[in-house]
Each structure stands twice: as structure tokens, then as C-alpha cells.
Amino acid sequence: MAKGRIIDAANTSRLGQALIELGSRIANSVGSLGELATEVPGLMLYRSTAPTAPNPCSYEPSLLVVAQGKKRVDLGRTNYVFGGSRLLLTTVELPVVSQVTVATERVPYLAFFLKLDLSTVRDILNMEEVHIPDASQGTRGMALGETTIEIVGACSRMVDLLNTPQDIPFFGKLLQREIVYRILQGRQGGLLKAIATLGDQSHRTAKAVAWLRGHYEKPLRVEHLATIAGMSRSALHHHFRSVTAMSPLQFQKQLRLYAARKRMLAGELDAASAAFEVGYQSASQFNREYKRFFGKPPMRDIEALRFIGNAAP
């Protein structure tokens, strides 16, 4: 028992040091900016010196490692609080509410966000010499996982590529593959495997999610959505809620509200025009649902967002 505790303490210490090193790389790269869209495909780096307001946004299939500080992400009624030894894995594009909860000027929030390439996931799954465990916990399209020294090390090496941009086309792809491999080897790897595996119920559900994301402004016909997923209507409802924590109708409503908010924030449309463009037939219904979801009427919310700026993902 004593030996086991010593080993655990040593691993914890090594992980802590690895996170410090990753945080230092992120801080040096981002500088005084709040975020940095890097030249490495899919890689974003974030920094915040104070907690942020809840920020409704969309998370793509991705890995989010918080090297310093803490983050909370709400998906439906489920919330995920993580940082340090806990990372966030997203396997389907989902509407969420994101919030930095722990950050100060002295100890800022520092995060590594990598969009995952599902074609890379499938390529690794098809390699006969690579064994990927089947075990996973649940089917939700978002889950907390263990931050390992191996994952943090690969993340640090990916950030290092920013110092040698000529190496990005070659090593960027290799490091994406390593990170995907490390995720697949972990306890939550089964979730990523299920989404990427053709014929799996999670993959079929992901097809329905993708269709809704591309056609949210159209009237929702669940029968048509079930046909796209290759499921019965009842099976679609069950698996859709399991993956997204929402019904298809709730999911569509959130997509419409996010899209309208984005268009108003860009200065393109007023509230009524945005409502009709995203599929609402009634401006008053849009105003009610917008206020219920975002906490303020449309134009008041947009004015507040323009004043405070966007929250860090």
C-alpha cells in the first residue's frame, strides 16, 4: 500500500510539472491576447486573467486540456467541471454553455483546444497492429477524461511547433495522430471509437446531429431524421438524447438561438429578421425563448456582449 501511494504521488508530481510546462508554452505563445488561432490545423490556445460570464457557444469534436485554472461546460442539464488532472473530450458538435471559473492575473486560465479529425480517428482504428480497448462509460458525446503525462507531452510538442512553422505540415499531422491514439487508449476512448465507427448507434446518431446542424432553419420532421440515421423514431429519440443530452427539438431550438445571436452580434440583422432567417415563424416566440435561454431580451443581450467581449472557450 505504501509503495502504491509513493508511485501515485510521483505520477501526480510528474503530471503537475508537465502541466506547468504546457502552461508556460501556452502563455508564451498567446502573450497578452485572450486567444490565438495557431498555424497548426485545429489548434487554438486560450488565456484569461479572470473568471468569465457563461458563454453559449458550440464545441466541435475536440480535446480541451486546461493547463492552469478551471473551466465549466454545461450540456443540457449536465455540467462538466475540469482542469489539471481532468480534460474534456467532445466527440460530436454540440451547443453548450462555457465558462472559465478559476483564473486570476497572477495565475491565469491557460488552455489547449484541439479540433479532432475524425478521418484520422478512423485511420488509426483500421490499423491492425493497434489495439484499442472497447470499454467506455456511457454514450454521451461529451465526457471528462484523465489528463495523462503522455497526452500533455504531445500537446506541449504541438505548441512547440509554433516556433518552427516550417515543421508544421509534417509534424502537425503526426502529433494529431499521437494525441488521437492517446485518447483512444484512455478510459473515454470508447466514446471516440463509437462515433467514428460506421454502423455503430453513436455514429448513426452523429449523422442525425450533423443533418440538424446543417438544416436547423427547416421544419423538423423526426421521421425524416430517423431515416437519415437509419433508425426507428423511438430509437432515434433514445440515442439522440443519450448522445446530446437533448431531444432533437430541443437541439434544433438551441441551434436556431445560437445562429440568430451570432448574426445579430455581427451586426447583420435585427431581432425580428434574425428570428425569421433561422426558422422562427413568430418574432414574439423567438423573443420569449431567447430571453429564457440567454437571460436577456435579444438586443439587450447583444449590447451586453459587445460591451464585455466574448468569453474564452
Coordinates of C-alpha atoms in Angstrom, one line a residue:
M1 CA 0.0 0.0 0.0
A2 CA 2.8 2.4 0.9
K3 CA 4.6 1.7 -2.3
G4 CA 1.4 2.3 -4.3
R5 CA 0.9 5.7 -2.6
I6 CA 4.5 6.6 -3.4
I7 CA 4.1 5.7 -7.1
D8 CA 0.8 7.7 -7.3
A9 CA 2.4 10.7 -5.6
A10 CA 5.3 10.5 -8.1
N11 CA 3.0 10.3 -11.1
T12 CA 0.9 13.2 -9.7
S13 CA 4.1 15.3 -9.3
R14 CA 5.2 14.4 -12.9
L15 CA 1.8 15.4 -14.3
G16 CA 1.8 18.6 -12.4
Q17 CA 5.3 19.5 -13.8
A18 CA 4.2 18.6 -17.3
L19 CA 1.1 20.9 -17.0
I20 CA 3.3 23.7 -15.7
E21 CA 5.5 23.3 -18.8
L22 CA 2.5 23.2 -21.1
G23 CA 1.0 26.3 -19.4
S24 CA 4.3 28.1 -19.9
R25 CA 4.3 27.3 -23.6
I26 CA 0.7 28.5 -24.0
A27 CA 1.4 31.7 -22.1
N28 CA 4.4 32.5 -24.2
S29 CA 2.5 31.9 -27.4
V30 CA -0.6 33.8 -26.6
G31 CA 1.1 36.7 -24.8
S32 CA -1.4 39.3 -23.8
L33 CA -4.1 38.1 -26.2
G34 CA -7.2 36.2 -25.0
E35 CA -7.0 33.6 -27.7
L36 CA -4.7 32.5 -30.5
A37 CA -5.7 30.7 -33.7
T38 CA -2.5 29.0 -34.5
E39 CA -1.0 27.8 -37.8
V40 CA -1.3 24.2 -36.6
P41 CA -4.6 22.9 -38.1
G42 CA -7.3 22.8 -35.5
L43 CA -5.2 24.2 -32.6
M44 CA -6.4 27.1 -30.5
L45 CA -4.8 28.5 -27.4
Y46 CA -6.6 30.4 -24.7
R47 CA -5.7 32.7 -21.8
S48 CA -8.0 34.5 -19.3
T49 CA -7.0 36.5 -16.3
A50 CA -10.4 36.5 -14.6
P51 CA -13.5 34.2 -14.5
T52 CA -15.8 34.7 -17.4
A53 CA -19.6 35.0 -17.8
P54 CA -21.4 32.0 -19.1
N55 CA -20.9 31.9 -22.8
P56 CA -23.3 29.9 -25.1
C57 CA -21.2 28.5 -27.9
S58 CA -20.6 25.4 -29.9
Y59 CA -17.9 22.7 -29.3
E60 CA -16.7 20.6 -32.2
P61 CA -15.2 17.1 -31.8
S62 CA -12.2 18.2 -29.8
L63 CA -9.8 17.8 -26.9
L64 CA -9.6 20.6 -24.3
V65 CA -6.7 20.4 -21.8
V66 CA -6.6 23.1 -19.1
A67 CA -3.0 23.6 -18.0
Q68 CA -3.9 26.2 -15.4
G69 CA -7.2 27.3 -13.9
K70 CA -10.6 25.6 -14.2
K71 CA -13.5 25.5 -16.7
R72 CA -17.2 24.6 -16.5
V73 CA -19.1 23.5 -19.6
D74 CA -22.9 22.8 -19.4
L75 CA -24.5 20.5 -21.9
G76 CA -28.3 20.5 -21.3
R77 CA -28.7 19.8 -17.6
T78 CA -25.3 18.1 -17.3
N79 CA -22.3 20.1 -16.2
Y80 CA -18.6 19.3 -16.6
V81 CA -16.0 21.0 -14.3
F82 CA -12.4 20.3 -15.2
G83 CA -8.8 21.4 -15.2
G84 CA -5.4 20.0 -14.3
S85 CA -5.8 16.2 -14.0
R86 CA -9.2 16.2 -15.8
L87 CA -9.7 17.0 -19.5
L88 CA -12.8 17.4 -21.7
L89 CA -13.4 15.2 -24.7
T90 CA -16.1 16.1 -27.2
T91 CA -17.0 13.6 -29.9
V92 CA -20.0 15.4 -31.6
E93 CA -20.5 19.0 -32.4
L94 CA -22.7 20.2 -29.5
P95 CA -24.3 23.5 -28.3
V96 CA -23.0 24.2 -24.8
V97 CA -22.6 27.0 -22.2
S98 CA -18.9 27.6 -21.4
Q99 CA -17.4 29.4 -18.5
V100 CA -13.9 29.9 -17.0
T101 CA -14.4 29.6 -13.3
V102 CA -10.9 29.9 -11.9
A103 CA -8.5 32.5 -13.2
T104 CA -6.5 35.5 -11.9
E105 CA -4.0 38.0 -13.1
R106 CA -1.2 36.1 -11.3
V107 CA -2.4 32.6 -12.2
P108 CA -4.4 32.9 -15.5
Y109 CA -6.5 30.3 -17.1
L110 CA -4.4 28.6 -19.9
A111 CA -6.0 26.1 -22.2
F112 CA -5.1 23.9 -25.2
F113 CA -8.0 23.3 -27.6
L114 CA -7.5 20.9 -30.5
K115 CA -10.2 20.1 -33.0
L116 CA -10.1 16.3 -33.7
D117 CA -10.0 15.0 -37.2
L118 CA -12.5 12.0 -37.3
S119 CA -10.8 10.7 -40.5
T120 CA -7.6 10.4 -38.5
V121 CA -9.5 8.5 -35.8
R122 CA -10.9 6.0 -38.4
D123 CA -7.4 5.6 -39.9
I124 CA -6.0 4.6 -36.5
L125 CA -8.9 2.3 -35.8
N126 CA -8.2 0.5 -39.1
M127 CA -4.6 -0.3 -38.2
E128 CA -4.4 -4.0 -37.3
E129 CA -1.3 -3.6 -35.2
V130 CA -3.0 -1.0 -32.9
H131 CA -5.2 -2.4 -30.1
I132 CA -8.0 0.0 -29.0
P133 CA -9.9 -1.0 -25.9
D134 CA -13.7 -1.3 -26.3
A135 CA -14.6 -0.1 -22.8
S136 CA -16.3 3.2 -22.4
Q137 CA -18.6 4.9 -19.9
G138 CA -21.9 5.7 -21.4
T139 CA -22.6 7.2 -24.9
R140 CA -22.7 10.9 -24.2
G141 CA -21.0 13.0 -26.9
M142 CA -19.0 14.8 -24.2
A143 CA -17.1 13.4 -21.3
L144 CA -14.4 14.1 -18.7
G145 CA -11.2 12.1 -19.0
E146 CA -7.9 11.6 -17.3
T147 CA -5.2 14.0 -18.2
T148 CA -2.1 11.8 -18.7
I149 CA 1.6 12.7 -18.9
E150 CA 1.6 11.2 -22.4
I151 CA -1.2 13.5 -23.7
V152 CA 0.3 16.6 -22.1
G153 CA 3.7 15.8 -23.6
A154 CA 2.2 15.5 -27.1
C155 CA 0.3 18.8 -26.5
S156 CA 3.5 20.6 -25.5
R157 CA 5.3 19.3 -28.5
M158 CA 2.5 20.5 -30.7
V159 CA 2.7 24.0 -29.2
D160 CA 6.5 23.9 -29.7
L161 CA 5.8 23.7 -33.5
L162 CA 4.8 27.4 -33.4
N163 CA 8.5 28.2 -33.0
T164 CA 9.4 26.2 -36.2
P165 CA 6.5 26.9 -38.6
Q166 CA 8.3 25.1 -41.4
D167 CA 7.8 21.8 -39.5
I168 CA 4.0 22.2 -39.0
P169 CA 2.9 20.5 -42.3
F170 CA 4.8 17.3 -41.4
F171 CA 4.8 17.1 -37.6
G172 CA 1.4 18.7 -37.1
K173 CA -0.3 15.6 -38.6
L174 CA 1.9 13.2 -36.7
L175 CA 1.2 14.9 -33.4
Q176 CA -2.6 14.9 -34.2
R177 CA -2.3 11.2 -34.7
E178 CA -0.4 10.7 -31.5
I179 CA -2.9 12.7 -29.5
V180 CA -5.9 10.8 -31.0
Y181 CA -4.1 7.5 -30.3
R182 CA -3.5 8.5 -26.6
I183 CA -7.2 9.4 -26.3
L184 CA -8.3 6.1 -27.8
Q185 CA -6.1 4.3 -25.3
G186 CA -7.8 6.0 -22.3
R187 CA -10.9 5.2 -20.4
Q188 CA -13.0 7.5 -22.6
G189 CA -11.5 6.3 -25.8
G190 CA -14.6 4.1 -26.5
L191 CA -16.7 7.2 -27.0
L192 CA -14.5 8.4 -29.8
K193 CA -14.3 5.0 -31.2
A194 CA -18.1 4.6 -31.3
I195 CA -18.6 8.0 -33.1
A196 CA -16.0 7.1 -35.7
T197 CA -17.2 3.5 -36.3
L198 CA -19.5 3.1 -39.2
G199 CA -22.7 1.2 -38.2
D200 CA -22.4 2.0 -34.5
Q201 CA -25.5 3.6 -33.0
S202 CA -23.5 6.6 -31.8
H203 CA -22.2 7.1 -35.4
R204 CA -25.7 6.9 -36.7
T205 CA -26.8 9.4 -34.2
A206 CA -24.0 11.7 -35.2
K207 CA -25.3 11.7 -38.7
A208 CA -28.7 13.0 -37.4
V209 CA -26.8 15.6 -35.4
A210 CA -24.8 16.7 -38.5
W211 CA -28.0 16.9 -40.6
L212 CA -29.7 19.1 -38.0
R213 CA -26.7 21.4 -37.7
G214 CA -26.8 21.9 -41.5
H215 CA -30.6 22.4 -41.7
Y216 CA -31.7 23.8 -38.4
E217 CA -33.8 26.5 -40.1
K218 CA -36.0 24.0 -41.7
P219 CA -39.2 22.4 -40.1
L220 CA -38.2 19.4 -38.1
R221 CA -39.6 16.1 -39.3
V222 CA -38.5 13.4 -36.9
E223 CA -39.4 10.6 -39.4
H224 CA -37.0 12.1 -41.9
L225 CA -34.3 12.5 -39.3
A226 CA -34.8 8.9 -38.3
T227 CA -34.4 7.8 -41.9
I228 CA -31.1 9.7 -42.2
A229 CA -29.9 7.9 -39.1
G230 CA -31.1 4.5 -40.2
M231 CA -33.2 4.1 -37.0
S232 CA -36.8 3.9 -35.9
R233 CA -38.3 7.0 -34.5
S234 CA -38.2 5.7 -30.9
A235 CA -34.6 4.5 -31.3
L236 CA -33.5 7.9 -32.6
H237 CA -35.1 9.7 -29.7
H238 CA -33.4 7.4 -27.2
H239 CA -29.9 7.6 -28.8
F240 CA -30.1 11.3 -29.7
R241 CA -30.9 12.2 -26.0
S242 CA -28.2 9.8 -24.8
V243 CA -25.5 11.4 -27.0
T244 CA -26.6 15.1 -26.8
A245 CA -28.5 15.3 -23.5
M246 CA -31.4 16.8 -25.5
S247 CA -34.3 15.8 -27.7
P248 CA -34.0 16.6 -31.4
L249 CA -36.4 19.5 -31.0
Q250 CA -34.5 21.0 -28.1
F251 CA -31.3 20.6 -30.0
Q252 CA -32.8 22.4 -33.0
K253 CA -34.1 25.2 -30.8
Q254 CA -30.6 25.8 -29.3
L255 CA -29.0 25.8 -32.8
R256 CA -31.5 28.4 -34.0
L257 CA -31.0 30.6 -31.0
Y258 CA -27.2 30.4 -31.3
A259 CA -27.3 31.2 -35.0
A260 CA -29.6 34.2 -34.5
R261 CA -27.4 35.5 -31.8
K262 CA -24.3 35.2 -33.9
R263 CA -25.9 37.1 -36.8
M264 CA -27.2 39.9 -34.6
L265 CA -23.8 40.2 -32.9
A266 CA -22.1 40.5 -36.3
G267 CA -24.4 43.5 -36.9
E268 CA -26.1 41.9 -39.9
L269 CA -29.7 41.7 -38.6
D270 CA -32.2 43.0 -36.1
A271 CA -34.0 40.6 -33.8
A272 CA -37.1 40.0 -36.0
S273 CA -35.1 39.5 -39.1
A274 CA -32.7 37.1 -37.4
A275 CA -35.7 35.1 -36.0
F276 CA -37.2 34.5 -39.4
E277 CA -33.9 33.7 -41.0
V278 CA -33.2 30.9 -38.5
G279 CA -36.6 29.3 -38.9
Y280 CA -38.9 31.0 -36.4
Q281 CA -42.4 31.8 -37.7
S282 CA -43.2 34.2 -34.8
A283 CA -40.9 37.0 -33.6
S284 CA -42.7 37.1 -30.2
Q285 CA -42.0 33.3 -29.7
F286 CA -38.3 33.9 -30.6
N287 CA -38.1 36.8 -28.1
R288 CA -39.6 34.6 -25.3
E289 CA -37.3 31.7 -26.0
Y290 CA -34.2 33.8 -26.4
K291 CA -34.8 35.6 -23.1
R292 CA -35.5 32.2 -21.4
F293 CA -32.2 30.7 -22.7
F294 CA -29.8 33.6 -22.7
G295 CA -31.3 35.5 -19.7
K296 CA -31.9 38.8 -21.6
P297 CA -34.1 40.0 -24.5
P298 CA -32.2 39.8 -27.8
M299 CA -31.0 43.4 -28.3
R300 CA -30.1 43.9 -24.6
D301 CA -28.1 40.6 -24.7
I302 CA -26.3 41.7 -27.9
E303 CA -25.4 45.1 -26.4
A304 CA -24.0 43.4 -23.3
L305 CA -21.9 41.1 -25.4
R306 CA -20.4 43.9 -27.4
F307 CA -19.5 45.7 -24.2
I308 CA -17.8 42.8 -22.4
G309 CA -16.4 41.0 -25.4
N310 CA -16.5 37.2 -25.9
A311 CA -15.7 34.7 -23.2
A312 CA -12.7 32.4 -23.6
P313 CA -13.6 28.8 -24.8

